[in-house]
PDB file of C-alpha atoms and ligand atoms in Angstrom:
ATOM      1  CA  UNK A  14       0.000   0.000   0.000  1.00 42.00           C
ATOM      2  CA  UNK A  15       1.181   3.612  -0.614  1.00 43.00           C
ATOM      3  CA  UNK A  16      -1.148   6.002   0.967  1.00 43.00           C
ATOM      4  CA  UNK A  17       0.244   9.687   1.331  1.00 42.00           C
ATOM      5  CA  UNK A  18       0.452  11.181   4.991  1.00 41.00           C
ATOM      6  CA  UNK A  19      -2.169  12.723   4.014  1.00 43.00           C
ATOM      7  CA  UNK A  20      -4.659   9.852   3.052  1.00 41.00           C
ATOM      8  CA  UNK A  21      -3.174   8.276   6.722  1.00 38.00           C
ATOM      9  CA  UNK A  22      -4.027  11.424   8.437  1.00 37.00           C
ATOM     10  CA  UNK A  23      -7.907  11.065   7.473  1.00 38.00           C
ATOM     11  CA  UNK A  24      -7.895   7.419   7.871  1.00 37.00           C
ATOM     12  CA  UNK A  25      -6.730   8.219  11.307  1.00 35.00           C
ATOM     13  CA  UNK A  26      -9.099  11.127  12.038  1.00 36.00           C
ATOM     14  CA  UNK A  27     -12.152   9.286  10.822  1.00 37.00           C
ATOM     15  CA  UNK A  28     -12.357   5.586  12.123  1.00 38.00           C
ATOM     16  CA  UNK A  29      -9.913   3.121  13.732  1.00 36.00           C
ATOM     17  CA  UNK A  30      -7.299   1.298  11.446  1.00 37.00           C
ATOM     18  CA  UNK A  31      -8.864  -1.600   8.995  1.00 37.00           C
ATOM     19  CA  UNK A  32      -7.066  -4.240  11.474  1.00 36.00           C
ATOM     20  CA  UNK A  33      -8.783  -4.059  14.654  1.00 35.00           C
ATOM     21  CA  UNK A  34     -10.733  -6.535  15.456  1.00 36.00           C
ATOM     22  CA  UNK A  35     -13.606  -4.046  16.650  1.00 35.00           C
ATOM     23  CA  UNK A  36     -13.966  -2.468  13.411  1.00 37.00           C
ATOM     24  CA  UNK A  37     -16.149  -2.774  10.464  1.00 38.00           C
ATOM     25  CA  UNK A  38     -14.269  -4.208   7.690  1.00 40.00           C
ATOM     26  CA  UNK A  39     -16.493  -6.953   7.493  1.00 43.00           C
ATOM     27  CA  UNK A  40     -18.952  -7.659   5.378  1.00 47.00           C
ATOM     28  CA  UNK A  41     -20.881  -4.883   7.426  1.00 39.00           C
ATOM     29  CA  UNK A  42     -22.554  -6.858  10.328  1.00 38.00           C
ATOM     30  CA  UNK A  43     -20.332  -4.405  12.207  1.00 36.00           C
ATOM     31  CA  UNK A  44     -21.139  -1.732  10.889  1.00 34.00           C
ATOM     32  CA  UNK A  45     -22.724   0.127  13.510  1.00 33.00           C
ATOM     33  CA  UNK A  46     -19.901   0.066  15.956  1.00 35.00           C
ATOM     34  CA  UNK A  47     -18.373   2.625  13.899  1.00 36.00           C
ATOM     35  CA  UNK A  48     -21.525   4.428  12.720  1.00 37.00           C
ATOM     36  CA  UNK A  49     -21.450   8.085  12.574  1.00 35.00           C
ATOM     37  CA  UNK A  50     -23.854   9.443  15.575  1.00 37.00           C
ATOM     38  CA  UNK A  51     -25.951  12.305  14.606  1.00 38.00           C
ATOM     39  CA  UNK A  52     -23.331  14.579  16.525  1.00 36.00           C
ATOM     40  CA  UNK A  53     -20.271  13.820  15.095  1.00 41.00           C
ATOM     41  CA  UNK A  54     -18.563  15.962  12.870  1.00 46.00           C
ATOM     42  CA  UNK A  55     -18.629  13.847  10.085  1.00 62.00           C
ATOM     43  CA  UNK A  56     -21.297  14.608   7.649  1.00 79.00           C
ATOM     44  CA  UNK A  57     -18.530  15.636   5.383  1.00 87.00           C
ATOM     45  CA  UNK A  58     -17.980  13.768   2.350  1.00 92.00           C
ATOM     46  CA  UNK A  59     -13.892  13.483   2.574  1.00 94.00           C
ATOM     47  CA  UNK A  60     -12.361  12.661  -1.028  1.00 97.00           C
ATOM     48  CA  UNK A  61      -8.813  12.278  -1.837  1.00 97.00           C
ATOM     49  CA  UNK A  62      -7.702  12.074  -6.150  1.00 98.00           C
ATOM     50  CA  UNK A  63      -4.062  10.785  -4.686  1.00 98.00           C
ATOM     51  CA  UNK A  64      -3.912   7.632  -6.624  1.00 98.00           C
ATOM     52  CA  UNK A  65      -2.861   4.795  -5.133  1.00 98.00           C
ATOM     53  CA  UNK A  66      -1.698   1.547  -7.178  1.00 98.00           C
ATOM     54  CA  UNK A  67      -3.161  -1.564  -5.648  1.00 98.00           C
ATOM     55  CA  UNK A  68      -3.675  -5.152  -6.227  1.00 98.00           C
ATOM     56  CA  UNK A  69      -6.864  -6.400  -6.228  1.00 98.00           C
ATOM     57  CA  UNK A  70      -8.890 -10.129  -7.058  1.00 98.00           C
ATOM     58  CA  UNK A  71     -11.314 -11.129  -9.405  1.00 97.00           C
ATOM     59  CA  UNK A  72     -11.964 -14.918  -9.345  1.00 96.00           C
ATOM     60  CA  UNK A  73      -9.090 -15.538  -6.978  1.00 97.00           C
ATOM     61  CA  UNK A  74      -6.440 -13.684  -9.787  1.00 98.00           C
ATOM     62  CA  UNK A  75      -4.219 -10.547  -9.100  1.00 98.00           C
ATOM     63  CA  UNK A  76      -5.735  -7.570 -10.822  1.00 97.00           C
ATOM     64  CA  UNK A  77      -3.951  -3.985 -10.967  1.00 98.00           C
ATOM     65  CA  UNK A  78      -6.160  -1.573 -10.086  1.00 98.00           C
ATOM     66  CA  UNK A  79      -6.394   2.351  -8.727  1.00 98.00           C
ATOM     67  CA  UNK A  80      -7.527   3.287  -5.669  1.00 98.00           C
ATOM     68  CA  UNK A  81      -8.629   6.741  -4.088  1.00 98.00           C
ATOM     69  CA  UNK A  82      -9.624   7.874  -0.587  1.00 98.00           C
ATOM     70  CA  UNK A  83     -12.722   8.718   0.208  1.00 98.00           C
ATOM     71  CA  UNK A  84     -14.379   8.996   3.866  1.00 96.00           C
ATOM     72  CA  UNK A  85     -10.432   8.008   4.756  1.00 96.00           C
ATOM     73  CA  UNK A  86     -11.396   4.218   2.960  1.00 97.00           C
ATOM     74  CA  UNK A  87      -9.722   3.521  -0.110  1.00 98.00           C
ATOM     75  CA  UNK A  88     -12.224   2.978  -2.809  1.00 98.00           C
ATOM     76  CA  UNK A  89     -11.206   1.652  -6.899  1.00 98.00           C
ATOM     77  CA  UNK A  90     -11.265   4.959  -8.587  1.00 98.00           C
ATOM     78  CA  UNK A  91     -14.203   4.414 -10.875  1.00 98.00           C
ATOM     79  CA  UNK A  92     -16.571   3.345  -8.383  1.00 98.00           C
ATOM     80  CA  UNK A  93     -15.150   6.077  -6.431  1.00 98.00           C
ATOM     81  CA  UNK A  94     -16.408   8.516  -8.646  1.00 98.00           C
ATOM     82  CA  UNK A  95     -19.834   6.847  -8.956  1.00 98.00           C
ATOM     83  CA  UNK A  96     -20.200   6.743  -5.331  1.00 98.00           C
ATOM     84  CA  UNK A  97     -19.426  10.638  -4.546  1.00 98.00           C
ATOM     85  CA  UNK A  98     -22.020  11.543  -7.513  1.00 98.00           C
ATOM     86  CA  UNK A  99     -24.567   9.901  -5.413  1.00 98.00           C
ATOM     87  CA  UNK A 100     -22.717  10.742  -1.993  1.00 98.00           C
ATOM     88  CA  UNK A 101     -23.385  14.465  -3.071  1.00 97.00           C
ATOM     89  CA  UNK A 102     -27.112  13.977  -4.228  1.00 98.00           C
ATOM     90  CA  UNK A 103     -28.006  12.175  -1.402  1.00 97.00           C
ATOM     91  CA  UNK A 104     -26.204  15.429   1.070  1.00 96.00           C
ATOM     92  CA  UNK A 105     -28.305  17.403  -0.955  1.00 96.00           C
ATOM     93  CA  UNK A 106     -31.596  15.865   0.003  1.00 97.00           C
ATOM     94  CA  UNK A 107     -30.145  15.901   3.930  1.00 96.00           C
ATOM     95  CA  UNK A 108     -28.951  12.355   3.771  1.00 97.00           C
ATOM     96  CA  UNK A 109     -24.822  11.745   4.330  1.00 97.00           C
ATOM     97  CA  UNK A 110     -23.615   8.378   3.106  1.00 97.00           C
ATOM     98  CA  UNK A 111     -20.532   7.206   4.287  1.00 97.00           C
ATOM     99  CA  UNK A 112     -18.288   4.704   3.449  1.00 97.00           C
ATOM    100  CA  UNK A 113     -17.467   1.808   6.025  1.00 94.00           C
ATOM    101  CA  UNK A 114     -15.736  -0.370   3.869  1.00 94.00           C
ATOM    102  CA  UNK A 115     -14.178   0.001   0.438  1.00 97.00           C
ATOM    103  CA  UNK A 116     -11.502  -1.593  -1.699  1.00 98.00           C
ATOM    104  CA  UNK A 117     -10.067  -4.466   0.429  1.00 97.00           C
ATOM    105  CA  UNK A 118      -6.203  -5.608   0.308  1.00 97.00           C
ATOM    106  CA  UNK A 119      -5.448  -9.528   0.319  1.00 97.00           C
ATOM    107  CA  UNK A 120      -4.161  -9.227   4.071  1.00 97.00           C
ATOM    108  CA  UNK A 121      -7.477  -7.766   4.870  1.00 96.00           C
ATOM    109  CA  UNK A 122      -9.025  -9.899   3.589  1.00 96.00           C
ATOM    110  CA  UNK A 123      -7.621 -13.066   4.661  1.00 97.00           C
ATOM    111  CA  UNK A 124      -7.957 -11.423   7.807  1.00 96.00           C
ATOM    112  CA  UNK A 125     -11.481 -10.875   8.163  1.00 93.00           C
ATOM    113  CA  UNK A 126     -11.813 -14.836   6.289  1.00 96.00           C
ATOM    114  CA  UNK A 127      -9.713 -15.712   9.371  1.00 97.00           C
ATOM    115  CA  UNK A 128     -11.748 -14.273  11.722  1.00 96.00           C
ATOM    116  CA  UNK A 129     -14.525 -15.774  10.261  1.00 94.00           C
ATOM    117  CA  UNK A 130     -13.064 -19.491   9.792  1.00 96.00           C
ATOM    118  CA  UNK A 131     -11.528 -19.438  13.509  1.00 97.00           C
ATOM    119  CA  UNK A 132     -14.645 -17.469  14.660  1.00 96.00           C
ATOM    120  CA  UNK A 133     -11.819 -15.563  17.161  1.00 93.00           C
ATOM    121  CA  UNK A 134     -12.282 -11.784  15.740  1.00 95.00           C
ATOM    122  CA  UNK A 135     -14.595  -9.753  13.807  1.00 88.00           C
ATOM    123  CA  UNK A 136     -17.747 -11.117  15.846  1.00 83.00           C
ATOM    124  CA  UNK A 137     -17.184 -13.996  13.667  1.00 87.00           C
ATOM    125  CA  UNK A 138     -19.213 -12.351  11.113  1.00 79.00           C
ATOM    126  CA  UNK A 139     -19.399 -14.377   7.567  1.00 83.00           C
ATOM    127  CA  UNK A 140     -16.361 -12.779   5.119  1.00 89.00           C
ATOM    128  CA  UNK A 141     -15.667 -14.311   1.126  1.00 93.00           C
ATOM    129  CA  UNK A 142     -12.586 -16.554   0.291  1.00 96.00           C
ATOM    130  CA  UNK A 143      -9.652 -14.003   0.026  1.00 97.00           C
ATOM    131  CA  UNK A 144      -9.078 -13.603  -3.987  1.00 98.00           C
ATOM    132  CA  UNK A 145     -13.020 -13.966  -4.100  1.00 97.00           C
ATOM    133  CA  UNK A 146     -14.500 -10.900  -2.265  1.00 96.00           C
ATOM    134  CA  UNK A 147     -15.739  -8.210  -4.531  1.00 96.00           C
ATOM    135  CA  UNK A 148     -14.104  -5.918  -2.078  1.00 97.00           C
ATOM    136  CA  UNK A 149     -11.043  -7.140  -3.868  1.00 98.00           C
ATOM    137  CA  UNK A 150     -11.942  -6.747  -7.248  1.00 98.00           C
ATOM    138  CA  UNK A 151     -13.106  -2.849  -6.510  1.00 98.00           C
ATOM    139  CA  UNK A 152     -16.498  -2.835  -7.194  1.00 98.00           C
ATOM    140  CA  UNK A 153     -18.307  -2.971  -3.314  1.00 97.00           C
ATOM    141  CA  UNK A 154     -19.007  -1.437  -1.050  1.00 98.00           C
ATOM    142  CA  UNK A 155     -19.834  -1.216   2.305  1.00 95.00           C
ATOM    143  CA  UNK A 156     -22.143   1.660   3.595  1.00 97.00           C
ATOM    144  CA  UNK A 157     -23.673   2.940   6.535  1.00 97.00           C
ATOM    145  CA  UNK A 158     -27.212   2.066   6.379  1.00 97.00           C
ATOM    146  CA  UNK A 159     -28.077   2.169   9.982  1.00 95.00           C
ATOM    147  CA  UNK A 160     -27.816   5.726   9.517  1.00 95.00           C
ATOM    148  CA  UNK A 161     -30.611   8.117   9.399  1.00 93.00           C
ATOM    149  CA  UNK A 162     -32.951   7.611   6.325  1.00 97.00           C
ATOM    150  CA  UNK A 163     -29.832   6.312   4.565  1.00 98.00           C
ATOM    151  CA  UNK A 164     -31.161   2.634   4.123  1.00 97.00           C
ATOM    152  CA  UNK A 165     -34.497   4.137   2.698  1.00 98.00           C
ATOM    153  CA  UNK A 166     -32.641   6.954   0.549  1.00 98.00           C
ATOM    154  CA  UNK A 167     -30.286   4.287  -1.134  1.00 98.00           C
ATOM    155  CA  UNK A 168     -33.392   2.464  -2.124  1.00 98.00           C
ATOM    156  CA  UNK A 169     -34.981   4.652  -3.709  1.00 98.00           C
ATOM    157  CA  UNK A 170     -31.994   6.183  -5.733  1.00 98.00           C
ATOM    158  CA  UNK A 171     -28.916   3.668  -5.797  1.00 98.00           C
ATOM    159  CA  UNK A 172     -30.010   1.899  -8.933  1.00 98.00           C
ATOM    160  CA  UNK A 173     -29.990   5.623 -10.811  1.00 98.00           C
ATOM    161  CA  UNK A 174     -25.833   5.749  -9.723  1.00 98.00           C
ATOM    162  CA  UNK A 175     -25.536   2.315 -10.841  1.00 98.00           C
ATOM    163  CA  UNK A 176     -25.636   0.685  -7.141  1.00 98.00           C
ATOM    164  CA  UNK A 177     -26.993  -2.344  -6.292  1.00 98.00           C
ATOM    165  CA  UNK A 178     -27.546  -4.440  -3.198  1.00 97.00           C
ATOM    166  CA  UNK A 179     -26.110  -7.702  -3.851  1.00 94.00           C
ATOM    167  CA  UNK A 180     -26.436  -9.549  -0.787  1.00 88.00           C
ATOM    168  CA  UNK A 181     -30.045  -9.955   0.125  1.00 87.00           C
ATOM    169  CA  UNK A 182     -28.683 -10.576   3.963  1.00 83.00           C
ATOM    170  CA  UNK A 183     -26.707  -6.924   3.859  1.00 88.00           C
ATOM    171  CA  UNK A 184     -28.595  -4.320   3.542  1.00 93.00           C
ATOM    172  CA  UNK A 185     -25.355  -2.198   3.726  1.00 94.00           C
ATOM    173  CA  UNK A 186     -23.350  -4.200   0.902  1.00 94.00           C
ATOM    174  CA  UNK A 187     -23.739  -2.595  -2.687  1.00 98.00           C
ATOM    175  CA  UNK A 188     -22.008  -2.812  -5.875  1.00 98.00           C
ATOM    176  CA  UNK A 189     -21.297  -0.706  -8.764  1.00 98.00           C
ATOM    177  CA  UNK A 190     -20.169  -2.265 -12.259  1.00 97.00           C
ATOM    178  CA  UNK A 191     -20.758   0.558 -14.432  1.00 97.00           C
ATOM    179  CA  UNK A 192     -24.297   2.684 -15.285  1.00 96.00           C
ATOM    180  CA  UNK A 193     -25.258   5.747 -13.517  1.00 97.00           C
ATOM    181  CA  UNK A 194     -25.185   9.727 -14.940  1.00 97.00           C
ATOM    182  CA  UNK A 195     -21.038   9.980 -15.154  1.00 97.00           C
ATOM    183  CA  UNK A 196     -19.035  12.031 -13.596  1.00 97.00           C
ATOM    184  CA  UNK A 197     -17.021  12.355  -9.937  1.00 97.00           C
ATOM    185  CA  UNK A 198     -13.816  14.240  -9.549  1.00 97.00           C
ATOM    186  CA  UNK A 199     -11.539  11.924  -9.606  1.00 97.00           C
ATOM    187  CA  UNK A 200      -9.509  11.530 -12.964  1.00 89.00           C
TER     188      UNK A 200
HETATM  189 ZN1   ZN B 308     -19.558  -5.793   1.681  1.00 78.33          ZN
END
């Protein structure tokens, strides 16, 4: 990994690192142990461009891909830019997504499998084969829908960005493989 201070300094600022086992870098279950309270500071959608080179999966096989930072989480840059289109319409009607999980590396990711397989970290929630997780390959992503009206918001309006719930049992676990209006800063 080669995140700038910078990227480090948000990461830092805005949740605990992706290693703990307390955190939510599962497959969500987790999620609201880290969920922003309606006091915190952090309705701001946070968005580094730095690109970072990374190695992701797709069907258990390395993949080069770019990453960016965004809510301190590194996200694969094109879903990046399809998630802060709809980040910023959803702030617009009062609503502030945030990410919880993005782009996974193979240690996290055999991390959160171990957890799962040893049932010793993670609250032994369920986490995909490393090399298999589409957390890997770039294209989920984890948000916080136990926050307010975000669940409801995301279903009415995901599918226009191109998001889709995947996992029928996480309601916070969405993908993007193309579709949506365009756009997003990041270039
Ligand atoms: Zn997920």
């Amino acid at each position: 990994m080669s995140r700038s201070k910078w990227s480090w300094a948000i990461v830092v600022a805005s949740s605990l690192s992706a290693f703990g086992c307390t955190t939510a870098v599962d497959d969500g279950v987790t999620d609201e142990e880290t969920e922003p309270t309606a006091s915190s500071t952090s309705e701001e959608l946070t968005v580094s461009c730095t690109r970072h080179a990374e190695t992701g999966y797709v069907s258990g096989s390395a993949k080069a891909l770019t990453a960016v930072t965004v809510d301190g989480k590194l996200v694969e840059e094109h879903t990046a830019n399809a998630y802060i289109v709809m980040a910023q319409a959803a702030k617009k009607d009062g609503i502030y997504l945030k990410v919880v999980s993005g782009f996974r590396s193979m240690a996290e990711q055999k991390y959160l499998y171990g957890c799962y397989t040893h049932c010793s970290c993670n609250s032994c929630n369920l986490a995909a084969k490393p090399g298999y997780s589409n957390h890997q390959s770039g294209h989920a992503l984890d948000l916080n829908t136990s926050g307010s009206g975000v669940a409801h918001w995301l279903s009415l309006h995901a599918a226009h960005y191109g998001f889709k719930r995947t996992v029928p049992s996480e309601a916070w676990h969405y993908e993007w493989w193309g579709g949506g209006p365009g756009g997003g800063p990041c270039h």
